[in-house]
Short mmCIF file of C-alpha atoms and ligand atoms in Angstrom, two decimals:
data_model
loop_
_atom_site.label_atom_id
_atom_site.label_comp_id
_atom_site.label_asym_id
_atom_site.label_seq_id
_atom_site.Cartn_x
_atom_site.Cartn_y
_atom_site.Cartn_z
CA MET D 1 17.75 8.20 23.19
CA GLY D 2 20.41 6.69 25.65
CA GLU D 3 17.60 3.98 26.57
CA LEU D 4 17.74 2.01 23.67
CA THR D 5 19.96 -1.11 23.67
CA VAL D 6 21.68 -1.59 20.11
CA PHE D 7 21.26 -4.96 19.02
CA ASN D 8 24.33 -7.11 19.78
CA GLY D 9 23.03 -10.66 19.21
CA SER D 10 21.72 -11.07 22.83
CA ASN D 11 18.09 -11.08 23.90
CA ASP D 12 18.68 -8.03 25.94
CA HIS D 13 16.33 -5.56 24.18
CA LYS D 14 14.88 -2.76 26.22
CA CYS D 15 11.80 -2.55 23.77
CA HIS D 16 9.71 -5.43 22.45
CA PHE D 17 7.52 -4.42 19.70
CA VAL D 18 4.68 -6.84 18.72
CA LEU D 19 3.60 -6.14 15.32
CA VAL D 20 0.13 -7.29 13.90
CA PRO D 21 -0.68 -6.78 10.10
CA LEU D 22 -3.81 -7.32 8.39
CA MET D 23 -3.31 -10.45 6.12
CA ALA D 24 -3.51 -8.38 2.59
CA GLN D 25 -0.44 -7.72 0.69
CA GLY D 26 -0.88 -3.93 0.57
CA HIS D 27 -0.68 -4.03 4.38
CA MET D 28 1.84 -7.18 4.98
CA ILE D 29 4.36 -5.86 2.65
CA PRO D 30 4.83 -2.24 4.55
CA MET D 31 4.74 -4.01 7.99
CA VAL D 32 7.44 -6.56 6.90
CA ASP D 33 9.63 -3.66 5.98
CA MET D 34 8.75 -1.76 9.23
CA ALA D 35 9.61 -4.83 11.43
CA GLN D 36 13.10 -4.87 9.76
CA ILE D 37 13.40 -1.17 10.03
CA ILE D 38 12.75 -1.25 13.87
CA ALA D 39 14.90 -4.20 14.42
CA ALA D 40 17.82 -2.61 12.72
CA ARG D 41 17.59 0.24 15.51
CA GLY D 42 17.98 -2.49 18.11
CA ALA D 43 14.65 -3.27 19.38
CA LEU D 44 13.15 -6.72 19.39
CA VAL D 45 10.16 -7.42 17.07
CA SER D 46 7.51 -10.09 17.20
CA PHE D 47 5.89 -10.06 13.83
CA VAL D 48 2.40 -12.09 13.98
CA THR D 49 1.56 -13.96 10.75
CA THR D 50 -0.03 -17.20 9.72
CA PRO D 51 1.34 -20.38 8.17
CA VAL D 52 0.33 -19.48 4.61
CA ASN D 53 1.58 -15.87 4.77
CA ALA D 54 4.97 -16.95 6.45
CA ALA D 55 5.66 -19.51 3.55
CA ARG D 56 5.12 -16.69 1.10
CA ILE D 57 7.76 -14.65 2.71
CA ARG D 58 10.06 -17.46 3.69
CA PRO D 59 13.27 -15.77 1.65
CA ILE D 60 12.72 -12.66 3.89
CA ILE D 61 12.57 -14.75 7.03
CA ASP D 62 15.65 -16.57 6.12
CA ARG D 63 17.45 -13.34 5.19
CA VAL D 64 16.53 -11.78 8.45
CA LYS D 65 17.91 -14.73 10.23
CA SER D 66 21.13 -14.67 8.40
CA HIS D 67 21.57 -10.97 9.13
CA GLY D 68 20.75 -11.42 12.83
CA LEU D 69 18.04 -9.04 13.02
CA PRO D 70 16.07 -9.68 16.07
CA ILE D 71 12.68 -10.45 14.58
CA ARG D 72 10.62 -13.55 15.65
CA PHE D 73 7.80 -14.56 13.25
CA VAL D 74 4.92 -15.90 15.12
CA GLU D 75 2.72 -18.14 13.29
CA LEU D 76 -0.99 -18.21 14.55
CA THR D 77 -3.29 -20.79 12.81
CA PHE D 78 -5.76 -18.81 10.56
CA PRO D 79 -9.48 -20.11 11.40
CA CYS D 80 -10.45 -20.65 7.71
CA ALA D 81 -12.97 -23.37 8.50
CA GLU D 82 -14.82 -21.81 11.39
CA SER D 83 -15.45 -18.66 9.17
CA GLY D 84 -16.56 -20.56 5.98
CA LEU D 85 -13.47 -19.96 4.01
CA PRO D 86 -11.86 -22.37 1.99
CA GLU D 87 -8.50 -23.86 3.64
CA GLY D 88 -5.66 -21.83 2.89
CA CYS D 89 -7.42 -18.61 2.26
CA GLU D 90 -5.32 -16.74 4.82
CA ASN D 91 -4.60 -13.42 2.81
CA VAL D 92 -7.13 -11.12 0.97
CA ASP D 93 -5.54 -11.84 -2.32
CA LEU D 94 -6.24 -15.55 -1.98
CA LEU D 95 -9.94 -15.29 -1.75
CA PRO D 96 -11.61 -16.86 -4.79
CA SER D 97 -14.34 -14.08 -4.49
CA MET D 98 -14.48 -10.76 -3.14
CA ASP D 99 -17.87 -11.79 -1.65
CA LEU D 100 -15.74 -13.77 0.89
CA THR D 101 -14.17 -10.45 2.20
CA ARG D 102 -16.58 -10.15 5.11
CA PRO D 103 -15.97 -13.90 6.32
CA PHE D 104 -12.31 -13.20 5.96
CA PHE D 105 -12.78 -10.31 8.56
CA ASP D 106 -14.83 -12.75 10.86
CA ALA D 107 -11.56 -15.13 10.61
CA VAL D 108 -9.37 -12.02 11.61
CA SER D 109 -11.43 -11.19 14.54
CA LEU D 110 -11.19 -14.93 15.73
CA LEU D 111 -7.34 -14.31 15.95
CA ARG D 112 -8.04 -12.78 19.35
CA GLY D 113 -8.09 -15.88 21.34
CA PRO D 114 -4.73 -17.36 19.99
CA PHE D 115 -3.16 -13.59 20.09
CA GLU D 116 -3.97 -13.11 23.53
CA SER D 117 -2.41 -16.61 24.68
CA PHE D 118 0.68 -15.41 22.69
CA VAL D 119 0.92 -12.06 24.45
CA ARG D 120 0.21 -13.38 27.90
CA ASP D 121 3.03 -16.09 27.47
CA VAL D 122 5.63 -14.30 25.52
CA GLU D 123 9.00 -13.16 27.10
CA PRO D 124 9.97 -10.39 27.43
CA VAL D 125 6.61 -8.71 28.03
CA PRO D 126 5.88 -6.68 25.11
CA SER D 127 6.43 -2.95 25.32
CA CYS D 128 4.11 -1.91 22.64
CA MET D 129 1.84 -3.11 20.07
CA ILE D 130 1.79 -1.64 16.41
CA VAL D 131 -1.27 -2.96 14.94
CA ASP D 132 -2.90 -2.27 11.43
CA TYR D 133 -5.91 -0.14 11.50
CA CYS D 134 -8.05 -3.39 10.72
CA SER D 135 -6.81 -5.45 13.47
CA SER D 136 -9.02 -4.02 16.28
CA PHE D 137 -9.27 -7.34 17.84
CA THR D 138 -5.99 -6.52 19.67
CA ALA D 139 -7.49 -3.54 21.67
CA GLY D 140 -8.85 -5.39 24.49
CA ILE D 141 -5.85 -7.38 25.32
CA ALA D 142 -3.57 -4.31 25.08
CA GLN D 143 -5.97 -2.61 27.64
CA GLU D 144 -5.85 -5.59 29.97
CA MET D 145 -2.21 -5.67 29.95
CA ASP D 146 -1.64 -2.26 29.87
CA ILE D 147 0.35 -2.45 26.76
CA PRO D 148 0.53 0.56 24.64
CA ARG D 149 -1.12 0.29 21.30
CA ILE D 150 -0.22 2.21 18.26
CA ILE D 151 -2.17 2.27 14.95
CA PHE D 152 -0.62 1.54 11.78
CA HIS D 153 -2.47 3.29 8.95
CA GLY D 154 -1.76 2.29 5.50
CA PRO D 155 -2.17 5.43 3.46
CA SER D 156 -0.97 8.95 3.70
CA CYS D 157 -1.95 11.71 6.48
CA PHE D 158 -3.85 13.39 3.40
CA TYR D 159 -5.93 10.47 3.02
CA ILE D 160 -6.69 9.90 6.72
CA LEU D 161 -7.53 13.50 7.22
CA CYS D 162 -9.77 13.79 4.15
CA PHE D 163 -11.75 10.94 5.20
CA GLN D 164 -12.21 11.74 8.86
CA ASN D 165 -13.14 15.23 7.83
CA LEU D 166 -15.83 13.70 5.49
CA TRP D 167 -17.13 11.29 7.89
CA GLU D 168 -17.80 13.94 10.29
CA HIS D 169 -19.43 16.15 7.73
CA LYS D 170 -23.09 15.88 7.79
CA GLU D 171 -23.47 16.64 3.81
CA TYR D 172 -21.34 13.46 3.36
CA HIS D 173 -24.24 11.26 4.64
CA GLU D 174 -27.09 12.95 3.04
CA VAL D 175 -25.80 13.88 -0.49
CA ASP D 176 -26.18 11.80 -3.50
CA GLU D 177 -23.39 9.46 -3.54
CA PHE D 178 -22.31 10.63 -7.15
CA GLU D 179 -22.12 14.38 -6.16
CA PRO D 180 -18.80 15.75 -5.35
CA ILE D 181 -18.58 17.80 -2.22
CA VAL D 182 -15.81 19.94 -0.94
CA ILE D 183 -14.11 18.38 1.96
CA PRO D 184 -14.29 20.55 4.88
CA ASP D 185 -11.21 21.96 7.00
CA MET D 186 -8.50 20.88 4.23
CA ALA D 187 -5.50 23.13 3.88
CA GLN D 188 -6.29 23.09 0.05
CA GLN D 189 -9.55 22.53 -1.84
CA VAL D 190 -10.31 18.95 -2.45
CA LYS D 191 -13.62 17.70 -4.06
CA ILE D 192 -14.85 14.25 -3.98
CA SER D 193 -18.01 12.24 -4.02
CA ARG D 194 -19.02 9.45 -1.41
CA ALA D 195 -18.70 6.90 -4.21
CA GLN D 196 -15.24 7.54 -4.52
CA ALA D 197 -14.57 8.08 -0.90
CA PRO D 198 -16.39 5.08 0.70
CA GLY D 199 -13.93 4.64 3.71
CA TRP D 200 -12.57 1.12 4.43
CA PHE D 201 -15.78 -0.37 5.24
CA PRO D 202 -18.82 0.77 3.38
CA GLY D 203 -22.53 -0.01 3.74
CA PRO D 204 -24.56 -1.73 6.67
CA ASP D 205 -22.75 -5.38 6.23
CA TRP D 206 -19.62 -3.67 7.65
CA LYS D 207 -21.07 -1.61 10.42
CA GLU D 208 -19.92 -3.79 13.29
CA VAL D 209 -16.26 -4.03 11.80
CA ARG D 210 -16.12 -0.14 11.10
CA ASP D 211 -17.49 0.69 14.51
CA LYS D 212 -14.82 -1.48 16.27
CA ALA D 213 -12.10 -0.13 14.11
CA MET D 214 -13.00 3.49 14.79
CA GLU D 215 -13.13 2.77 18.63
CA ALA D 216 -9.79 1.11 18.61
CA GLU D 217 -8.24 4.09 16.75
CA VAL D 218 -9.79 6.38 19.26
CA SER D 219 -8.58 4.26 22.35
CA ALA D 220 -4.96 3.96 20.60
CA GLN D 221 -2.17 5.83 21.97
CA GLY D 222 -0.79 7.04 18.67
CA VAL D 223 -0.50 6.64 14.96
CA ILE D 224 2.26 5.43 12.55
CA VAL D 225 1.78 6.57 8.89
CA ASN D 226 3.96 5.02 6.04
CA THR D 227 4.66 8.45 4.70
CA PHE D 228 7.42 11.26 5.40
CA HIS D 229 6.85 14.66 6.52
CA GLU D 230 8.12 16.55 3.44
CA LEU D 231 5.76 14.58 1.23
CA GLU D 232 2.80 16.46 2.99
CA PRO D 233 3.91 18.69 5.68
CA GLU D 234 0.51 20.46 6.16
CA PHE D 235 -1.53 17.34 6.17
CA VAL D 236 0.84 15.70 8.74
CA GLU D 237 0.47 18.73 11.11
CA CYS D 238 -3.15 18.95 10.59
CA TYR D 239 -3.69 15.37 11.29
CA ARG D 240 -1.64 15.56 14.36
CA LYS D 241 -3.66 18.68 15.78
CA LYS D 242 -6.85 16.96 14.92
CA ILE D 243 -6.26 13.76 16.92
CA LYS D 244 -4.25 15.48 19.60
CA LYS D 245 -2.03 12.32 19.89
CA PRO D 246 1.32 11.61 18.72
CA VAL D 247 1.75 10.72 14.84
CA TRP D 248 4.87 9.42 13.72
CA PRO D 249 5.41 9.50 9.95
CA ILE D 250 8.57 7.05 9.53
CA GLY D 251 8.32 5.97 5.91
CA PRO D 252 8.69 5.36 3.02
CA PHE D 253 9.52 1.83 4.39
CA SER D 254 10.12 0.35 0.92
CA LEU D 255 13.40 2.06 1.03
CA TYR D 256 14.60 -0.33 3.46
CA ASN D 257 15.25 -2.75 0.36
CA LYS D 258 18.23 -1.44 -1.09
CA ASP D 259 19.86 -4.44 -2.84
CA PHE D 260 18.50 -6.20 -5.77
CA THR D 261 17.61 -9.42 -3.82
CA SER D 262 15.53 -7.58 -1.06
CA LYS D 263 13.67 -5.82 -3.75
CA ALA D 264 12.99 -8.91 -5.72
CA SER D 265 11.66 -10.74 -2.74
CA ARG D 266 8.95 -8.46 -1.41
CA GLY D 267 5.45 -9.75 -0.96
CA LYS D 268 5.93 -13.30 -2.46
CA LYS D 269 7.92 -15.10 -5.28
CA SER D 270 7.79 -13.48 -8.52
CA SER D 271 6.16 -15.43 -11.46
CA VAL D 272 9.11 -14.28 -13.61
CA ASP D 273 12.86 -14.36 -13.36
CA GLU D 274 13.72 -11.04 -11.87
CA ARG D 275 17.10 -10.97 -13.45
CA GLN D 276 15.57 -11.57 -16.88
CA VAL D 277 13.21 -8.66 -16.33
CA SER D 278 16.36 -6.58 -15.33
CA SER D 279 18.19 -7.26 -18.43
CA TRP D 280 15.17 -6.65 -20.71
CA LEU D 281 14.77 -3.22 -18.97
CA ASP D 282 18.55 -2.76 -19.46
CA SER D 283 18.29 -2.95 -23.17
CA LYS D 284 16.00 0.01 -23.35
CA GLU D 285 16.58 3.63 -23.11
CA THR D 286 16.48 5.85 -19.99
CA ARG D 287 12.94 6.73 -18.94
CA SER D 288 11.55 5.14 -22.02
CA VAL D 289 9.37 2.24 -20.53
CA VAL D 290 5.67 2.49 -19.38
CA PHE D 291 5.10 0.12 -16.47
CA VAL D 292 1.35 -1.10 -15.81
CA ASN D 293 0.31 -2.79 -12.62
CA PHE D 294 -2.84 -2.57 -10.68
CA GLY D 295 -1.45 -4.07 -7.38
CA SER D 296 -2.47 -7.27 -5.60
CA LEU D 297 -6.28 -7.08 -5.54
CA VAL D 298 -7.68 -5.53 -8.79
CA ARG D 299 -9.04 -7.79 -11.20
CA THR D 300 -9.83 -6.23 -14.70
CA LYS D 301 -12.40 -7.60 -17.13
CA VAL D 302 -11.52 -8.68 -20.67
CA CYS D 303 -13.30 -5.72 -22.42
CA GLN D 304 -11.17 -3.30 -20.31
CA LEU D 305 -7.99 -5.35 -20.76
CA ILE D 306 -8.43 -5.09 -24.47
CA GLU D 307 -8.66 -1.13 -24.39
CA ILE D 308 -5.65 -0.97 -22.08
CA GLY D 309 -3.52 -3.28 -24.51
CA ARG D 310 -4.92 -1.03 -27.58
CA GLY D 311 -3.85 2.14 -25.82
CA LEU D 312 -0.33 0.55 -25.13
CA LEU D 313 -0.04 -0.46 -28.61
CA ALA D 314 -1.01 2.90 -29.97
CA SER D 315 1.57 4.67 -27.67
CA ASN D 316 4.51 3.42 -29.44
CA ARG D 317 6.57 3.24 -26.29
CA PRO D 318 8.15 0.07 -24.87
CA PHE D 319 5.92 -1.45 -21.88
CA ILE D 320 5.85 -3.96 -19.25
CA TRP D 321 2.17 -4.95 -18.57
CA VAL D 322 1.40 -7.16 -15.34
CA LEU D 323 -1.67 -9.34 -15.60
CA LYS D 324 -3.31 -11.72 -12.94
CA GLU D 325 -3.51 -15.46 -13.64
CA GLU D 326 -7.25 -15.31 -14.05
CA GLU D 327 -7.15 -12.45 -16.38
CA GLU D 328 -4.72 -14.13 -18.80
CA CYS D 329 -6.36 -17.42 -18.91
CA CYS D 330 -9.58 -15.86 -20.31
CA PRO D 331 -9.88 -17.32 -23.79
CA GLU D 332 -11.21 -14.09 -25.33
CA PHE D 333 -8.33 -12.17 -24.20
CA ARG D 334 -5.91 -14.81 -25.20
CA GLN D 335 -7.11 -14.52 -28.63
CA TRP D 336 -6.61 -10.75 -28.68
CA MET D 337 -3.18 -11.05 -27.33
CA SER D 338 -2.00 -13.87 -29.95
CA GLU D 339 -3.53 -11.65 -32.79
CA GLU D 340 -2.35 -8.26 -31.59
CA LEU D 341 0.48 -8.65 -29.24
CA GLU D 342 2.50 -11.72 -29.26
CA GLY D 343 3.46 -11.25 -32.86
CA MET D 344 4.63 -7.72 -32.21
CA GLU D 345 8.31 -7.40 -32.47
CA ALA D 346 8.65 -10.58 -30.56
CA GLY D 347 9.02 -9.22 -27.20
CA GLU D 348 11.07 -6.49 -28.35
CA ARG D 349 8.60 -3.80 -27.24
CA SER D 350 6.60 -5.47 -24.74
CA LEU D 351 6.99 -7.67 -21.69
CA VAL D 352 3.73 -9.22 -20.15
CA ILE D 353 4.10 -10.64 -16.78
CA THR D 354 1.54 -12.91 -15.68
CA GLY D 355 1.24 -13.28 -11.82
CA TRP D 356 3.48 -11.57 -9.29
CA ALA D 357 5.94 -9.14 -10.63
CA PRO D 358 8.98 -7.73 -8.92
CA GLN D 359 7.61 -4.15 -8.78
CA ALA D 360 10.21 -2.73 -6.68
CA VAL D 361 12.90 -4.01 -9.09
CA ILE D 362 10.94 -2.69 -12.08
CA LEU D 363 10.05 0.82 -10.70
CA SER D 364 13.59 1.52 -9.59
CA HIS D 365 15.24 0.70 -12.86
CA PRO D 366 16.36 3.86 -14.87
CA SER D 367 14.65 2.64 -18.05
CA VAL D 368 11.17 3.11 -16.60
CA GLY D 369 9.69 6.55 -17.31
CA GLY D 370 6.07 6.07 -16.39
CA PHE D 371 3.75 3.97 -14.20
CA VAL D 372 0.07 3.38 -14.89
CA THR D 373 -1.00 2.77 -11.21
CA HIS D 374 -4.45 1.82 -9.61
CA CYS D 375 -3.32 4.08 -6.92
CA GLY D 376 -2.84 1.72 -3.82
CA TRP D 377 -0.64 3.67 -1.37
CA ASN D 378 2.23 1.31 -1.56
CA SER D 379 2.53 1.35 -5.25
CA ILE D 380 2.38 5.46 -5.07
CA LEU D 381 5.21 5.65 -2.44
CA GLU D 382 7.25 3.19 -4.61
CA ALA D 383 6.85 5.50 -7.52
CA VAL D 384 7.67 8.40 -5.40
CA CYS D 385 10.88 6.75 -4.15
CA ALA D 386 11.82 6.05 -7.62
CA GLY D 387 11.04 9.47 -9.01
CA VAL D 388 8.70 8.08 -11.76
CA PRO D 389 5.68 10.10 -12.63
CA MET D 390 2.34 8.33 -12.56
CA ILE D 391 -0.75 7.88 -14.72
CA THR D 392 -3.64 7.37 -12.01
CA TRP D 393 -6.47 4.93 -12.60
CA PRO D 394 -8.25 4.53 -9.16
CA HIS D 395 -10.52 1.37 -8.86
CA PHE D 396 -11.87 1.51 -5.23
CA ALA D 397 -11.13 1.92 -1.42
CA ASP D 398 -8.68 4.80 -0.72
CA GLN D 399 -7.51 4.95 -4.32
CA PHE D 400 -9.71 7.82 -5.59
CA LEU D 401 -8.23 10.23 -2.53
CA ASN D 402 -4.66 8.82 -3.15
CA GLU D 403 -5.21 9.95 -6.81
CA LYS D 404 -6.15 13.66 -5.47
CA LEU D 405 -2.67 13.60 -3.50
CA VAL D 406 -0.89 12.66 -6.68
CA VAL D 407 -2.45 14.77 -9.32
CA GLU D 408 -3.63 17.78 -7.44
CA VAL D 409 -1.39 18.21 -4.35
CA LEU D 410 2.05 16.88 -5.11
CA LYS D 411 1.34 17.45 -9.24
CA VAL D 412 3.31 14.26 -10.07
CA GLY D 413 0.58 12.54 -12.13
CA VAL D 414 -1.91 12.60 -15.06
CA ASP D 415 -5.41 11.55 -14.01
CA ILE D 416 -6.76 9.13 -16.58
CA GLY D 417 -10.31 10.12 -16.05
CA VAL D 418 -12.10 7.43 -14.02
CA ARG D 419 -14.73 8.79 -11.92
CA ILE D 420 -16.68 5.90 -10.81
CA PRO D 421 -15.41 2.73 -8.68
CA VAL D 422 -15.08 -0.36 -10.66
CA TYR D 423 -17.72 -2.19 -8.72
CA MET D 424 -20.40 0.29 -9.78
CA MET D 425 -19.84 -0.36 -13.49
CA LYS D 426 -22.08 -2.37 -15.67
CA GLU D 427 -20.74 -5.79 -16.91
CA ASN D 428 -19.34 -4.85 -20.16
CA GLU D 429 -18.83 -1.41 -19.56
CA VAL D 430 -15.29 0.06 -19.84
CA SER D 431 -13.94 2.74 -17.64
CA VAL D 432 -11.28 4.00 -20.10
CA LYS D 433 -11.07 3.59 -23.76
CA GLY D 434 -7.69 2.80 -25.56
CA GLU D 435 -7.41 6.22 -27.04
CA ALA D 436 -7.59 7.72 -23.44
CA VAL D 437 -4.90 5.33 -22.44
CA GLU D 438 -2.56 6.55 -25.46
CA LYS D 439 -3.36 10.16 -24.84
CA ALA D 440 -2.30 9.96 -21.16
CA ILE D 441 0.64 8.05 -21.83
CA SER D 442 1.82 10.77 -24.20
CA ARG D 443 0.97 13.52 -21.82
CA LEU D 444 3.21 11.80 -19.24
CA MET D 445 5.94 10.72 -21.29
CA ASP D 446 6.61 13.66 -23.86
CA ASP D 447 8.91 15.49 -21.71
CA GLU D 448 11.40 16.25 -24.38
CA THR D 449 8.75 18.30 -26.08
CA ASP D 450 6.22 19.11 -23.54
CA GLU D 451 7.11 21.68 -20.80
CA GLU D 452 4.24 20.52 -18.43
CA SER D 453 5.50 16.99 -18.57
CA LYS D 454 9.13 18.01 -18.16
CA GLU D 455 8.08 20.02 -14.94
CA ARG D 456 6.06 17.30 -13.63
CA ARG D 457 9.13 14.77 -14.06
CA GLY D 458 11.34 17.53 -12.37
CA ARG D 459 8.72 17.45 -9.22
CA ALA D 460 8.72 13.54 -9.18
CA ALA D 461 12.68 13.48 -9.14
CA LYS D 462 12.71 16.07 -6.19
CA LEU D 463 10.30 14.14 -4.31
CA ALA D 464 12.37 11.09 -4.74
CA GLN D 465 15.42 12.91 -3.23
CA ASN D 466 13.45 14.13 -0.34
CA ALA D 467 11.99 10.36 0.22
CA TRP D 468 15.81 9.12 0.36
CA LYS D 469 16.94 11.86 2.74
CA ALA D 470 13.95 11.23 5.27
CA MET D 471 15.06 7.68 5.70
CA GLU D 472 18.88 8.51 6.28
CA GLU D 473 20.21 9.05 9.61
CA GLY D 474 19.40 12.40 10.60
CA GLY D 475 16.46 12.65 8.12
CA SER D 476 12.78 13.35 9.43
CA SER D 477 11.63 9.65 9.22
CA TYR D 478 14.72 8.50 10.75
CA GLU D 479 14.35 10.83 13.70
CA ASN D 480 10.75 10.20 14.11
CA LEU D 481 11.40 6.56 14.53
CA THR D 482 14.06 7.39 17.12
CA ARG D 483 11.30 9.42 18.96
CA LEU D 484 8.78 6.47 18.58
CA ILE D 485 11.49 4.22 20.27
CA GLU D 486 12.13 6.67 23.02
CA TYR D 487 8.27 7.10 23.46
CA VAL D 488 7.93 3.27 23.77
CA SER D 489 10.89 2.79 26.10
CA GLU D 490 9.66 5.69 28.40
CA SER D 491 6.07 4.13 28.35
CA SER D 492 7.27 0.76 29.39
CA LYS D 493 9.30 2.26 32.09
CA LEU D 494 6.38 3.77 33.74
CA ALA D 495 4.11 0.51 33.31
N1 UDP C 1 3.08 -5.75 -5.94
C1 UDP C 1 4.22 -6.51 -6.40
N2 UDP C 1 4.03 -7.15 -7.52
C2 UDP C 1 2.74 -7.32 -8.08
C3 UDP C 1 1.69 -6.75 -7.57
C4 UDP C 1 1.87 -5.81 -6.33
O1 UDP C 1 5.43 -6.31 -5.87
O2 UDP C 1 2.68 -7.91 -9.03
C5 UDP C 1 3.42 -5.03 -4.53
C6 UDP C 1 3.61 -3.41 -4.67
O3 UDP C 1 5.08 -3.39 -5.04
C7 UDP C 1 3.11 -3.05 -3.42
C8 UDP C 1 1.88 -4.11 -2.92
O4 UDP C 1 2.25 -5.21 -3.58
O5 UDP C 1 3.97 -3.06 -2.54
C9 UDP C 1 0.60 -3.59 -3.33
O6 UDP C 1 0.23 -2.69 -2.45
P1 UDP C 1 -0.82 -1.40 -2.90
O7 UDP C 1 -1.06 -0.56 -1.85
O8 UDP C 1 -0.03 -0.77 -4.18
O9 UDP C 1 -2.04 -2.00 -3.60
P2 UDP C 1 -2.94 -3.23 -3.21
O10 UDP C 1 -2.58 -4.49 -3.62
O11 UDP C 1 -3.21 -3.02 -1.60
O12 UDP C 1 -4.48 -2.86 -3.82
#
């Protein structure tokens, strides 16, 4: 490892990593963590962002500066107007409608020009680019300038392997979209339908984006995954063998945030006082609270919200429930809340957060005993790190396959029973009734009386221990990062 310069406040870094995230919370948050992890090992990092996204993470940028971490935040203008997006829509979660996702990706690909100018002008010359799977616009310039390009895949090796094996499987493209099929070449039997595993870019509208992402993946030098070897050893190995390129599992990145302030400032400013949330949790018994949060993108319709609320009330357990602003302001739901929830024990039993919640603070609090999650990969990993078992409620994208990993492989979750992506549901149809919510909560939380639930919690605690060990010096992720930095440093010497 001798080639690496340890950061000493000077600008003399042997490696310069350029990080290019996709501007979506589930992609940006882990990359901001990754930037700090790499910089803490002495390499220089340039983190590509845009003005609105930079403003959201200003407290992190300020902290990075005050800690003397060698990270430069590079703000490129995001071409909203050119792509037909309202001004300021620089992140997927800021889009007023999901119909604007395709124009958003057009805007992303227009970043190519300003990105190229930056890469050509920046000093020192980049030793490597780490780019989100969805940032394929980086491939051309990396190739022209002979800069190694490494793909950052958001979810697990299990997910990537499942999806690649499905995609190469003839039956996947021919079978009825709701018919579950067995995924070929997996170490363990996994059955899923095409509707549940559509990939990132389903349908003809996305063909160009999909093809470019796939090409850029094939021509990349290797892959970084936000996972750790001990979580999914057989899938990490299988994936390595499949792509015949280096795969570096160097997560879970969220564990970089050890103190309260850094946990509280992930993503963007919380809509509540994090200390108040923490003291509310302090007043509850260990592992007694159910936490419900569906990530940055899911928007739940009123009839479904009411069913969730009914289930939570019937569970007789304390809970934190996170709502989006547009959900909470709906008059029908407000009425239900004021009749059913607000009078209830005057906030003793329930805490409803509208807007951005300090999820990392909440999940790592010892009073939290269960997490109702939409199965976004970051949320799952954060629960794994906290040893919190999950109720899995997938909505779309990678989430149904993530659920398979949690419930069938790791066995740290209870499946709530959703089988169809939310966008295929009829307007007033609910995926899950209140009774099913209540039942899943009692299956998950009854570990005093129920052996299955106790064993599940035990497995979750063991996974958390392994996650922490992986990130410590000498742990698998720590050592994989050492190998990655060595690889980059060697490659740039050869260039
Ligand atoms: N998150 C948060 N507060 C919220 C909603 C989300 O801190 O109120 C964070 C969460 O901790 C995770 C990320 O946003 O790090 C969401 O990523 P994930 O992959 O779970 O889901 P996505 O938002 O991409 O669907």
